[in-house]
Amino acid sequence: MRFESFLAEAASVRPNKNQLRLLRESPFYVFVHFSLNTFTDLEWGTGKEDPAVFAPMKLDCEQWARAIRSAGAKGMILTAKHHDGFCLWQSKYTEHCMKNSPYKNGKGDVVREAADACRKYGLKFGFYLSPWDRNAACYGTPEYNTFYENQLTELLTDYGEIFHVWFDGACGEGPNGRKQEYDFKGYLDLIRKYQPDATFFNDAGVVRWCGNESGASAHAQWSVVPHELCFLNDEIQTGPGPLHGKLDGLYNSDDDLGSLAMDLYSEGLVFSPAETDMSIRPGWFWHENEEPHSLDRLFDTYIRTVGGNTTFNLNVPPNRDGLFDERDVKRLAELGEKIRSTFGRNLAGDALVDADLSRPTQPAFTVRLPEKRRIKYIVLSEDIEKGQRVELFAIVEGANRAVRAEVTGATIGNKRIVPVDLETDALTVAVRAARGPVESLGIELY
Ligand code: FUL
C-alpha cells in the first residue's frame, strides 16, 4: 500500500517552467572554456599566473556564435571565471581580470563580446563561474562568499538575459591552503532575484550532473530523483518516502538512479533533469596537439544525450588568437548537417495513429503509414509537463501487435531517440510499465 502511494506520487513530480523551457527549447548548447589556461597550456591554473599572458588579439566571439549555430546548438556557456580566478570581464572586485590583460589595453570584456555575439546570432547566453578560486586571498574564509556573490551579481545584472548558470562543484584549496564552504543557497537566491527564468546547474542542482564527462547516458535516465541527491533543489514535491537502504554512496553516476529499485530516500522527490557535459577534444581548454573527436562519436553522443532524456553541453575551446580552431569549426558544421539531414523530415507526418488506452499504464500506440518506408530512428517523447512515467516500452514492427521485430527500452522522458533499421508501413509503441497513466506519446519517424 505504501509502495502504491509512493508510485502515484513519483508519477506526478513535475518540472518547473524553466526546466521545461530548457528541455524543450534548448537541450543542446555549447560550453566555451577560455582562460589563462589557454595560454599556459594547462587544464587547471594555479592562480599565480600573470594576467598579461591573456592576449587573444584576434578575438572574434561572432565566429564562435556562427560555429555554434551551424551545429544546431541553441546557446553558449562561457567560463567567465575558471579555477585560476581570472575573470573574463571588468570585475570591480579583483585585479586578476581583463583590467590587466593587454587585450584592448586592459579595457576588454570577453563576457560582453560573447553575450553580444549570442544576441546577434539568436543564441541564448549563460556563464560558468567557478566557486573554487585559487587566486582570491579571502578564499577559505566567510568573506569569500560575499566576494563570490558580488562577482555573481555583476554577471547576473550587466549582461542581459542569462539562460543557464553553471556552478562547478570542484572545491580545492585556495592560496592560503584553506578550503571553502560554498554558500550555494545564497548563490541560488541571487539567480532567482536577478534572472528568475534561468536554470542552474550543479552536481546537486535544479539541473544535475549526469555523473561522467565522456558523453555516456544512463540506460534508464530519470529526471525524478531523491532530494538527498539534488539537495540544492528546494522544490520537493512528495512526502517522505521509504528508506530501504543507506543513502551513503548515492551518486549521479548510478545507473539505476531514480528507479524503483532504488527507493532509498527519506526526504521526498524532486524534478532535476540530467545534463551531459563533454568536450569536443580530450581537454576542456585548447591545446595545439589535440584533435576534435570524430563526427560519428559526436553524433552518437547527441543521440544518447538529447535522445536519452538529458541536455547536451558540448565544450568547444577557443585558441590563443581567441578563435575557435578551424578543425572544430568544421566538425561543428558537419555535426549540424548530420543532425539536420537525419531529423529534417518526420516520416510519420502523414501517418494515422491509433491509441489503445484500455490499460492506462500499458497503453499502445499504433502508427500506420500510407506505404512501406525505411526507418532509421524513432523519436519518442512523454508529456513531461505532467511528469515522467514510462518505465519500460517496446517498439513492435507491424500493427495489432503482430510481432515481427521488437526493440525495447526503459525510460523515455523528454526525448528518447531509438536507432532502428526497419522497412515497414506500421509499427506499435507499447508501454509495458509506467508509474501512472500515459495518455499520449510523441512519436516521430526518420
Ligand atoms: C570540472 C572542472 O574541474 C574542469 O576543469 C571543467 O571546467 C569541467 C567542466 O568541470 O569540474
Tab-separated table of C-alpha atoms and ligand atoms in Angstrom:
chain	number	residue	atom	x	y	z
A	1	MET	CA	0.000	0.000	0.000
A	2	ARG	CA	2.830	2.298	0.984
A	3	PHE	CA	4.520	1.428	-2.298
A	4	GLU	CA	1.379	2.138	-4.374
A	5	SER	CA	1.024	5.614	-2.996
A	6	PHE	CA	4.742	6.268	-3.483
A	7	LEU	CA	4.360	5.263	-7.117
A	8	ALA	CA	1.483	7.686	-7.657
A	9	GLU	CA	3.496	10.460	-6.025
A	10	ALA	CA	6.570	9.723	-8.143
A	11	ALA	CA	4.405	9.835	-11.284
A	12	SER	CA	3.229	13.336	-10.522
A	13	VAL	CA	6.543	15.110	-9.843
A	14	ARG	CA	6.679	17.872	-12.445
A	15	PRO	CA	9.285	20.149	-13.978
A	16	ASN	CA	9.097	23.863	-13.262
A	17	LYS	CA	8.679	26.219	-16.206
A	18	ASN	CA	12.413	26.964	-16.501
A	19	GLN	CA	13.341	23.280	-16.646
A	20	LEU	CA	10.610	22.653	-19.192
A	21	ARG	CA	11.828	25.527	-21.376
A	22	LEU	CA	15.420	24.274	-21.247
A	23	LEU	CA	14.450	20.709	-22.146
A	24	ARG	CA	12.088	21.669	-24.929
A	25	GLU	CA	13.701	24.717	-26.496
A	26	SER	CA	17.433	24.313	-25.958
A	27	PRO	CA	18.504	20.810	-24.945
A	28	PHE	CA	21.786	21.252	-26.885
A	29	TYR	CA	24.197	24.099	-26.043
A	30	VAL	CA	27.913	24.790	-26.217
A	31	PHE	CA	30.335	25.234	-23.327
A	32	VAL	CA	33.272	27.578	-24.010
A	33	HIS	CA	36.346	27.014	-21.835
A	34	PHE	CA	38.614	30.022	-22.253
A	35	SER	CA	41.040	31.488	-19.693
A	36	LEU	CA	44.703	31.792	-18.762
A	37	ASN	CA	44.964	28.024	-19.265
A	38	THR	CA	44.519	28.596	-22.991
A	39	PHE	CA	47.841	30.453	-22.947
A	40	THR	CA	49.714	28.379	-20.361
A	41	ASP	CA	48.676	25.017	-21.798
A	42	LEU	CA	47.161	23.856	-18.502
A	43	GLU	CA	43.798	22.415	-17.551
A	44	TRP	CA	43.826	23.816	-14.006
A	45	GLY	CA	45.635	27.107	-13.473
A	46	THR	CA	47.430	27.772	-10.206
A	47	GLY	CA	46.036	31.248	-9.536
A	48	LYS	CA	49.563	32.666	-9.671
A	49	GLU	CA	49.649	33.348	-13.418
A	50	ASP	CA	50.309	36.839	-14.735
A	51	PRO	CA	47.047	38.151	-16.256
A	52	ALA	CA	49.169	39.740	-19.000
A	53	VAL	CA	49.515	36.319	-20.661
A	54	PHE	CA	45.830	36.516	-21.625
A	55	ALA	CA	46.222	38.106	-25.071
A	56	PRO	CA	43.613	36.854	-27.564
A	57	MET	CA	44.477	39.553	-30.071
A	58	LYS	CA	42.153	38.307	-32.836
A	59	LEU	CA	39.213	37.583	-30.519
A	60	ASP	CA	36.006	37.185	-32.521
A	61	CYS	CA	33.060	35.922	-30.488
A	62	GLU	CA	30.861	36.206	-33.570
A	63	GLN	CA	32.977	33.478	-35.165
A	64	TRP	CA	32.159	31.307	-32.105
A	65	ALA	CA	28.468	32.133	-32.398
A	66	ARG	CA	28.317	31.271	-36.101
A	67	ALA	CA	30.019	27.929	-35.464
A	68	ILE	CA	27.670	27.137	-32.571
A	69	ARG	CA	24.678	27.909	-34.740
A	70	SER	CA	26.000	25.763	-37.550
A	71	ALA	CA	25.911	22.784	-35.158
A	72	GLY	CA	22.264	23.461	-34.364
A	73	ALA	CA	23.038	24.274	-30.717
A	74	LYS	CA	20.861	26.910	-29.088
A	75	GLY	CA	23.085	28.563	-26.524
A	76	MET	CA	26.588	29.305	-25.251
A	77	ILE	CA	28.003	28.976	-21.734
A	78	LEU	CA	31.257	30.860	-21.215
A	79	THR	CA	33.736	30.208	-18.401
A	80	ALA	CA	33.612	33.733	-17.002
A	81	LYS	CA	35.991	32.544	-14.250
A	82	HIS	CA	37.723	29.161	-14.014
A	83	HIS	CA	39.586	27.748	-11.006
A	84	ASP	CA	42.586	30.089	-11.590
A	85	GLY	CA	40.375	33.016	-10.552
A	86	PHE	CA	40.992	35.099	-13.698
A	87	CYS	CA	37.841	36.989	-14.681
A	88	LEU	CA	36.997	37.482	-18.352
A	89	TRP	CA	35.209	40.738	-17.522
A	90	GLN	CA	35.994	44.036	-15.776
A	91	SER	CA	35.248	42.916	-12.240
A	92	LYS	CA	35.198	45.658	-9.605
A	93	TYR	CA	36.276	43.117	-7.012
A	94	THR	CA	39.633	41.879	-8.301
A	95	GLU	CA	42.636	42.949	-10.322
A	96	HIS	CA	43.038	39.370	-11.565
A	97	CYS	CA	40.915	40.129	-14.610
A	98	MET	CA	40.731	41.809	-18.022
A	99	LYS	CA	41.968	45.077	-16.490
A	100	ASN	CA	45.465	43.594	-16.585
A	101	SER	CA	45.327	41.881	-19.948
A	102	PRO	CA	46.903	43.545	-22.985
A	103	TYR	CA	43.698	42.884	-24.924
A	104	LYS	CA	42.192	46.304	-25.749
A	105	ASN	CA	44.779	47.830	-23.423
A	106	GLY	CA	43.085	46.468	-20.344
A	107	LYS	CA	39.630	47.680	-21.377
A	108	GLY	CA	38.409	44.413	-22.908
A	109	ASP	CA	35.383	42.433	-21.732
A	110	VAL	CA	35.102	38.940	-23.214
A	111	VAL	CA	31.827	38.272	-21.387
A	112	ARG	CA	30.292	41.339	-23.065
A	113	GLU	CA	31.566	40.366	-26.511
A	114	ALA	CA	30.305	36.800	-26.108
A	115	ALA	CA	26.881	37.909	-24.811
A	116	ASP	CA	26.507	40.429	-27.659
A	117	ALA	CA	27.505	37.849	-30.277
A	118	CYS	CA	24.913	35.422	-28.888
A	119	ARG	CA	22.189	38.036	-29.114
A	120	LYS	CA	23.179	38.927	-32.672
A	121	TYR	CA	23.037	35.287	-33.788
A	122	GLY	CA	19.897	34.306	-31.878
A	123	LEU	CA	21.645	32.180	-29.244
A	124	LYS	CA	20.939	32.091	-25.535
A	125	PHE	CA	23.776	33.126	-23.243
A	126	GLY	CA	24.887	31.696	-19.929
A	127	PHE	CA	28.053	31.529	-17.855
A	128	TYR	CA	30.216	29.294	-15.679
A	129	LEU	CA	31.583	30.896	-12.535
A	130	SER	CA	33.926	28.594	-10.659
A	131	PRO	CA	33.372	28.743	-6.914
A	132	TRP	CA	36.884	27.310	-6.458
A	133	ASP	CA	39.181	30.327	-6.833
A	134	ARG	CA	42.904	29.680	-6.487
A	135	ASN	CA	43.746	33.388	-6.651
A	136	ALA	CA	41.398	35.168	-4.224
A	137	ALA	CA	43.186	35.853	-0.938
A	138	CYS	CA	39.909	35.588	1.004
A	139	TYR	CA	39.167	32.069	-0.304
A	140	GLY	CA	38.602	29.731	2.637
A	141	THR	CA	37.026	32.448	4.830
A	142	PRO	CA	33.373	33.581	5.187
A	143	GLU	CA	34.273	36.792	3.295
A	144	TYR	CA	34.866	34.747	0.170
A	145	ASN	CA	31.150	34.017	-0.184
A	146	THR	CA	30.436	37.759	-0.219
A	147	PHE	CA	33.219	38.274	-2.778
A	148	TYR	CA	31.817	35.469	-4.916
A	149	GLU	CA	28.259	36.799	-4.599
A	150	ASN	CA	29.443	40.249	-5.680
A	151	GLN	CA	31.021	38.774	-8.794
A	152	LEU	CA	27.942	36.665	-9.461
A	153	THR	CA	25.776	39.788	-9.171
A	154	GLU	CA	27.951	41.591	-11.741
A	155	LEU	CA	27.394	38.773	-14.208
A	156	LEU	CA	23.680	38.415	-13.442
A	157	THR	CA	22.933	42.112	-13.804
A	158	ASP	CA	25.244	43.532	-16.506
A	159	TYR	CA	24.893	41.159	-19.447
A	160	GLY	CA	21.201	40.897	-20.324
A	161	GLU	CA	19.184	37.701	-20.125
A	162	ILE	CA	21.029	34.643	-18.800
A	163	PHE	CA	19.525	31.225	-19.575
A	164	HIS	CA	21.741	28.882	-17.557
A	165	VAL	CA	24.229	29.360	-14.729
A	166	TRP	CA	26.856	26.661	-14.290
A	167	PHE	CA	28.280	26.072	-10.804
A	168	ASP	CA	31.177	23.708	-10.700
A	169	GLY	CA	31.226	21.631	-7.535
A	170	ALA	CA	35.062	21.497	-7.503
A	171	CYS	CA	36.353	22.612	-4.122
A	172	GLY	CA	40.111	22.585	-3.700
A	173	GLU	CA	42.455	24.630	-1.587
A	174	GLY	CA	42.962	28.345	-2.126
A	175	PRO	CA	46.217	30.347	-1.913
A	176	ASN	CA	46.240	30.062	1.891
A	177	GLY	CA	45.780	26.280	1.875
A	178	ARG	CA	42.208	26.503	3.181
A	179	LYS	CA	39.085	25.064	1.590
A	180	GLN	CA	35.854	26.995	1.223
A	181	GLU	CA	32.375	26.153	2.374
A	182	TYR	CA	30.269	27.388	-0.540
A	183	ASP	CA	27.010	29.201	0.177
A	184	PHE	CA	25.158	27.636	-2.745
A	185	LYS	CA	21.775	28.570	-1.271
A	186	GLY	CA	22.835	32.221	-1.207
A	187	TYR	CA	24.096	31.990	-4.807
A	188	LEU	CA	20.786	30.469	-5.853
A	189	ASP	CA	18.838	33.298	-4.202
A	190	LEU	CA	20.729	35.781	-6.375
A	191	ILE	CA	19.839	33.890	-9.546
A	192	ARG	CA	16.189	33.837	-8.536
A	193	LYS	CA	16.301	37.554	-7.770
A	194	TYR	CA	18.056	38.777	-10.905
A	195	GLN	CA	17.403	36.071	-13.518
A	196	PRO	CA	14.180	34.327	-12.482
A	197	ASP	CA	13.928	32.495	-15.825
A	198	ALA	CA	17.394	30.914	-15.630
A	199	THR	CA	18.185	27.300	-14.796
A	200	PHE	CA	21.081	26.421	-12.511
A	201	PHE	CA	23.483	23.521	-12.921
A	202	ASN	CA	25.384	21.845	-10.120
A	203	ASP	CA	26.069	18.231	-9.103
A	204	ALA	CA	23.123	18.758	-6.760
A	205	GLY	CA	21.300	21.456	-8.722
A	206	VAL	CA	17.930	22.025	-10.388
A	207	VAL	CA	19.728	20.654	-13.426
A	208	ARG	CA	22.044	17.910	-12.215
A	209	TRP	CA	25.220	16.328	-13.477
A	210	CYS	CA	24.858	13.038	-15.376
A	211	GLY	CA	27.879	11.728	-13.465
A	212	ASN	CA	30.561	11.465	-16.174
A	213	GLU	CA	32.361	13.657	-18.713
A	214	SER	CA	32.501	11.166	-21.565
A	215	GLY	CA	29.027	11.649	-23.030
A	216	ALA	CA	27.614	8.401	-21.657
A	217	SER	CA	23.986	8.457	-20.555
A	218	ALA	CA	22.392	6.031	-18.104
A	219	HIS	CA	20.312	3.189	-19.520
A	220	ALA	CA	17.282	4.475	-17.590
A	221	GLN	CA	17.579	8.220	-17.170
A	222	TRP	CA	15.152	9.588	-14.569
A	223	SER	CA	14.553	13.294	-14.057
A	224	VAL	CA	12.696	12.454	-10.848
A	225	VAL	CA	15.309	11.775	-8.179
A	226	PRO	CA	15.711	11.710	-4.401
A	227	HIS	CA	16.070	15.138	-2.864
A	228	GLU	CA	19.103	13.913	-0.927
A	229	LEU	CA	20.970	13.830	-4.228
A	230	CYS	CA	19.752	17.203	-5.526
A	231	PHE	CA	19.697	18.951	-2.187
A	232	LEU	CA	20.092	22.417	-3.746
A	233	ASN	CA	16.767	21.959	-5.485
A	234	ASP	CA	14.280	23.075	-2.832
A	235	GLU	CA	11.165	22.199	-4.847
A	236	ILE	CA	10.454	18.911	-3.027
A	237	GLN	CA	7.189	17.547	-4.415
A	238	THR	CA	6.442	14.387	-2.420
A	239	GLY	CA	6.158	13.390	1.168
A	240	PRO	CA	8.894	11.430	2.912
A	241	GLY	CA	9.479	8.145	1.112
A	242	PRO	CA	10.601	4.655	2.096
A	243	LEU	CA	14.136	4.227	3.257
A	244	HIS	CA	15.200	0.707	2.442
A	245	GLY	CA	18.889	1.253	2.231
A	246	LYS	CA	21.626	3.629	3.137
A	247	LEU	CA	21.942	6.966	1.405
A	248	ASP	CA	25.739	6.885	1.585
A	249	GLY	CA	27.170	6.425	-1.840
A	250	LEU	CA	24.096	7.693	-3.684
A	251	TYR	CA	25.576	9.336	-6.737
A	252	ASN	CA	24.745	10.926	-10.086
A	253	SER	CA	26.523	8.205	-11.995
A	254	ASP	CA	24.409	5.374	-10.520
A	255	ASP	CA	22.795	3.658	-13.458
A	256	ASP	CA	19.540	2.992	-11.628
A	257	LEU	CA	19.273	6.419	-10.021
A	258	GLY	CA	15.618	7.365	-9.647
A	259	SER	CA	14.443	3.839	-10.427
A	260	LEU	CA	12.095	1.972	-8.139
A	261	ALA	CA	14.884	-0.448	-7.346
A	262	MET	CA	16.448	2.491	-5.596
A	263	ASP	CA	13.650	3.729	-3.400
A	264	LEU	CA	16.083	4.652	-0.672
A	265	TYR	CA	15.239	8.191	0.102
A	266	SER	CA	13.596	9.835	3.024
A	267	GLU	CA	13.088	13.487	2.202
A	268	GLY	CA	10.978	13.208	-0.933
A	269	LEU	CA	11.456	13.563	-4.674
A	270	VAL	CA	12.437	16.499	-6.861
A	271	PHE	CA	12.445	17.063	-10.610
A	272	SER	CA	16.118	17.525	-11.605
A	273	PRO	CA	16.901	16.579	-15.204
A	274	ALA	CA	20.443	15.486	-16.032
A	275	GLU	CA	22.907	17.448	-18.163
A	276	THR	CA	25.714	15.673	-20.024
A	277	ASP	CA	28.863	17.772	-20.384
A	278	MET	CA	31.677	16.655	-22.638
A	279	SER	CA	34.468	18.343	-24.596
A	280	ILE	CA	34.833	18.150	-28.371
A	281	ARG	CA	38.522	17.400	-27.664
A	282	PRO	CA	40.254	15.463	-24.882
A	283	GLY	CA	40.835	18.631	-22.799
A	284	TRP	CA	38.401	21.316	-21.668
A	285	PHE	CA	40.896	24.019	-22.737
A	286	TRP	CA	42.577	24.383	-26.122
A	287	HIS	CA	45.860	22.518	-26.617
A	288	GLU	CA	47.519	22.714	-30.003
A	289	ASN	CA	48.138	18.994	-30.437
A	290	GLU	CA	44.631	17.837	-29.588
A	291	GLU	CA	42.147	16.940	-32.312
A	292	PRO	CA	38.352	17.060	-32.192
A	293	HIS	CA	36.502	13.776	-31.725
A	294	SER	CA	35.128	12.101	-34.843
A	295	LEU	CA	31.784	13.085	-36.311
A	296	ASP	CA	30.461	9.600	-35.522
A	297	ARG	CA	31.365	9.921	-31.853
A	298	LEU	CA	29.759	13.354	-31.560
A	299	PHE	CA	26.607	12.365	-33.422
A	300	ASP	CA	26.309	9.217	-31.347
A	301	THR	CA	26.689	11.310	-28.183
A	302	TYR	CA	23.946	13.652	-29.386
A	303	ILE	CA	21.626	10.652	-29.893
A	304	ARG	CA	22.399	9.267	-26.433
A	305	THR	CA	22.130	12.577	-24.567
A	306	VAL	CA	19.469	14.773	-26.188
A	307	GLY	CA	17.835	11.468	-27.165
A	308	GLY	CA	18.457	9.974	-23.715
A	309	ASN	CA	16.495	12.420	-21.580
A	310	THR	CA	19.432	14.718	-20.767
A	311	THR	CA	20.615	18.042	-22.104
A	312	PHE	CA	23.917	18.100	-24.005
A	313	ASN	CA	26.573	20.690	-23.135
A	314	LEU	CA	29.354	20.229	-25.704
A	315	ASN	CA	32.551	22.139	-24.940
A	316	VAL	CA	34.453	23.926	-27.731
A	317	PRO	CA	37.611	25.761	-26.543
A	318	PRO	CA	38.882	28.907	-28.342
A	319	ASN	CA	42.591	29.048	-29.202
A	320	ARG	CA	45.189	31.694	-28.308
A	321	ASP	CA	44.015	34.026	-31.051
A	322	GLY	CA	40.571	33.987	-29.440
A	323	LEU	CA	39.043	31.947	-32.253
A	324	PHE	CA	37.503	28.501	-32.447
A	325	ASP	CA	40.064	26.206	-34.059
A	326	GLU	CA	39.220	25.622	-37.739
A	327	ARG	CA	39.230	21.853	-37.113
A	328	ASP	CA	36.478	22.313	-34.527
A	329	VAL	CA	34.547	24.757	-36.724
A	330	LYS	CA	34.487	22.130	-39.476
A	331	ARG	CA	33.373	19.398	-37.080
A	332	LEU	CA	30.558	21.549	-35.654
A	333	ALA	CA	29.273	22.267	-39.171
A	334	GLU	CA	29.402	18.548	-40.002
A	335	LEU	CA	27.529	17.697	-36.815
A	336	GLY	CA	24.817	20.271	-37.564
A	337	GLU	CA	24.473	18.987	-41.109
A	338	LYS	CA	24.177	15.406	-39.891
A	339	ILE	CA	21.533	16.316	-37.301
A	340	ARG	CA	19.541	18.357	-39.830
A	341	SER	CA	19.704	15.776	-42.589
A	342	THR	CA	18.802	12.931	-40.217
A	343	PHE	CA	15.953	14.665	-38.414
A	344	GLY	CA	14.822	17.046	-41.157
A	345	ARG	CA	11.617	15.312	-42.265
A	346	ASN	CA	9.335	13.353	-39.976
A	347	LEU	CA	8.212	10.277	-41.960
A	348	ALA	CA	5.190	9.965	-39.684
A	349	GLY	CA	3.879	13.389	-40.710
A	350	ASP	CA	1.033	11.828	-42.719
A	351	ALA	CA	0.567	8.741	-40.532
A	352	LEU	CA	-2.613	7.611	-38.789
A	353	VAL	CA	-2.143	6.900	-35.089
A	354	ASP	CA	-4.466	4.694	-33.033
A	355	ALA	CA	-4.179	4.784	-29.282
A	356	ASP	CA	-5.310	1.820	-27.211
A	357	LEU	CA	-5.740	3.315	-23.733
A	358	SER	CA	-7.771	0.472	-22.235
A	359	ARG	CA	-4.937	-0.233	-19.782
A	360	PRO	CA	-3.853	3.251	-18.634
A	361	THR	CA	-0.339	2.282	-17.549
A	362	GLN	CA	0.182	-0.067	-20.510
A	363	PRO	CA	-1.178	1.830	-23.500
A	364	ALA	CA	-0.217	1.018	-27.083
A	365	PHE	CA	0.118	3.494	-29.935
A	366	THR	CA	-0.043	2.145	-33.494
A	367	VAL	CA	1.333	4.229	-36.335
A	368	ARG	CA	0.152	3.394	-39.891
A	369	LEU	CA	1.956	4.839	-42.892
A	370	PRO	CA	0.493	5.119	-46.420
A	371	GLU	CA	3.268	2.848	-47.730
A	372	LYS	CA	6.376	0.990	-46.588
A	373	ARG	CA	9.151	3.344	-45.513
A	374	ARG	CA	12.733	2.871	-44.433
A	375	ILE	CA	13.116	3.998	-40.826
A	376	LYS	CA	16.435	4.631	-39.061
A	377	TYR	CA	15.351	6.492	-35.933
A	378	ILE	CA	12.210	6.510	-33.816
A	379	VAL	CA	11.904	9.575	-31.606
A	380	LEU	CA	9.608	9.226	-28.600
A	381	SER	CA	8.601	11.864	-26.091
A	382	GLU	CA	6.445	11.914	-22.999
A	383	ASP	CA	4.221	14.771	-21.980
A	384	ILE	CA	6.660	15.577	-19.170
A	385	GLU	CA	4.688	18.623	-18.162
A	386	LYS	CA	2.622	16.015	-16.283
A	387	GLY	CA	5.713	14.168	-15.023
A	388	GLN	CA	7.955	11.325	-16.179
A	389	ARG	CA	6.169	7.964	-16.118
A	390	VAL	CA	7.292	5.346	-18.609
A	391	GLU	CA	9.441	2.612	-17.026
A	392	LEU	CA	9.628	0.212	-19.965
A	393	PHE	CA	8.488	0.243	-23.587
A	394	ALA	CA	8.705	-1.915	-26.681
A	395	ILE	CA	8.586	-0.973	-30.338
A	396	VAL	CA	6.964	-3.679	-32.365
A	397	GLU	CA	7.036	-3.735	-36.128
A	398	GLY	CA	3.569	-4.180	-37.654
A	399	ALA	CA	0.064	-3.336	-36.433
A	400	ASN	CA	-2.157	-5.263	-33.996
A	401	ARG	CA	0.900	-6.335	-32.039
A	402	ALA	CA	1.828	-8.888	-34.694
A	403	VAL	CA	5.453	-9.109	-33.683
A	404	ARG	CA	7.972	-9.066	-36.500
A	405	ALA	CA	10.781	-7.210	-34.799
A	406	GLU	CA	10.958	-5.730	-31.369
A	407	VAL	CA	13.166	-3.138	-29.728
A	408	THR	CA	12.780	-2.444	-26.036
A	409	GLY	CA	13.849	0.493	-23.952
A	410	ALA	CA	13.459	1.722	-20.409
A	411	THR	CA	12.697	5.391	-19.796
A	412	ILE	CA	11.509	7.979	-22.332
A	413	GLY	CA	11.110	11.304	-20.511
A	414	ASN	CA	11.672	14.470	-22.528
A	415	LYS	CA	13.051	12.583	-25.520
A	416	ARG	CA	14.238	9.094	-26.384
A	417	ILE	CA	15.853	8.541	-29.777
A	418	VAL	CA	15.845	4.842	-30.679
A	419	PRO	CA	18.118	3.791	-33.572
A	420	VAL	CA	16.440	1.051	-35.660
A	421	ASP	CA	16.658	-0.334	-39.155
A	422	LEU	CA	13.164	-1.088	-40.403
A	423	GLU	CA	11.264	-1.058	-43.644
A	424	THR	CA	7.627	-1.027	-42.681
A	425	ASP	CA	4.208	0.557	-43.127
A	426	ALA	CA	3.159	0.099	-39.482
A	427	LEU	CA	4.592	-0.116	-36.025
A	428	THR	CA	3.328	-0.135	-32.464
A	429	VAL	CA	4.886	1.531	-29.457
A	430	ALA	CA	3.692	-0.472	-26.469
A	431	VAL	CA	4.248	0.851	-22.971
A	432	ARG	CA	4.953	-2.207	-20.829
A	433	ALA	CA	5.185	-0.442	-17.454
A	434	ALA	CA	4.527	3.075	-16.226
A	435	ARG	CA	4.273	4.843	-12.872
A	436	GLY	CA	0.939	6.400	-13.796
A	437	PRO	CA	-1.451	6.737	-16.759
A	438	VAL	CA	0.190	7.600	-20.077
A	439	GLU	CA	-2.448	9.251	-22.260
A	440	SER	CA	-0.243	10.295	-25.133
A	441	LEU	CA	3.246	9.837	-26.549
A	442	GLY	CA	5.052	11.875	-29.182
A	443	ILE	CA	6.158	9.514	-31.994
A	444	GLU	CA	8.298	10.718	-34.903
A	445	LEU	CA	9.983	8.577	-37.518
A	446	TYR	CA	13.142	9.415	-39.501
B	1	FUL	C1	35.273	20.339	-13.787
B	1	FUL	C2	36.481	21.284	-13.833
B	1	FUL	O1	37.440	20.928	-12.867
B	1	FUL	C3	37.031	21.180	-15.228
B	1	FUL	O2	38.189	21.954	-15.397
B	1	FUL	C4	35.951	21.624	-16.201
B	1	FUL	O3	35.664	23.003	-16.012
B	1	FUL	C5	34.682	20.792	-16.001
B	1	FUL	C6	33.528	21.221	-16.861
B	1	FUL	O4	34.277	20.818	-14.660
B	1	FUL	O5	34.790	20.185	-12.507
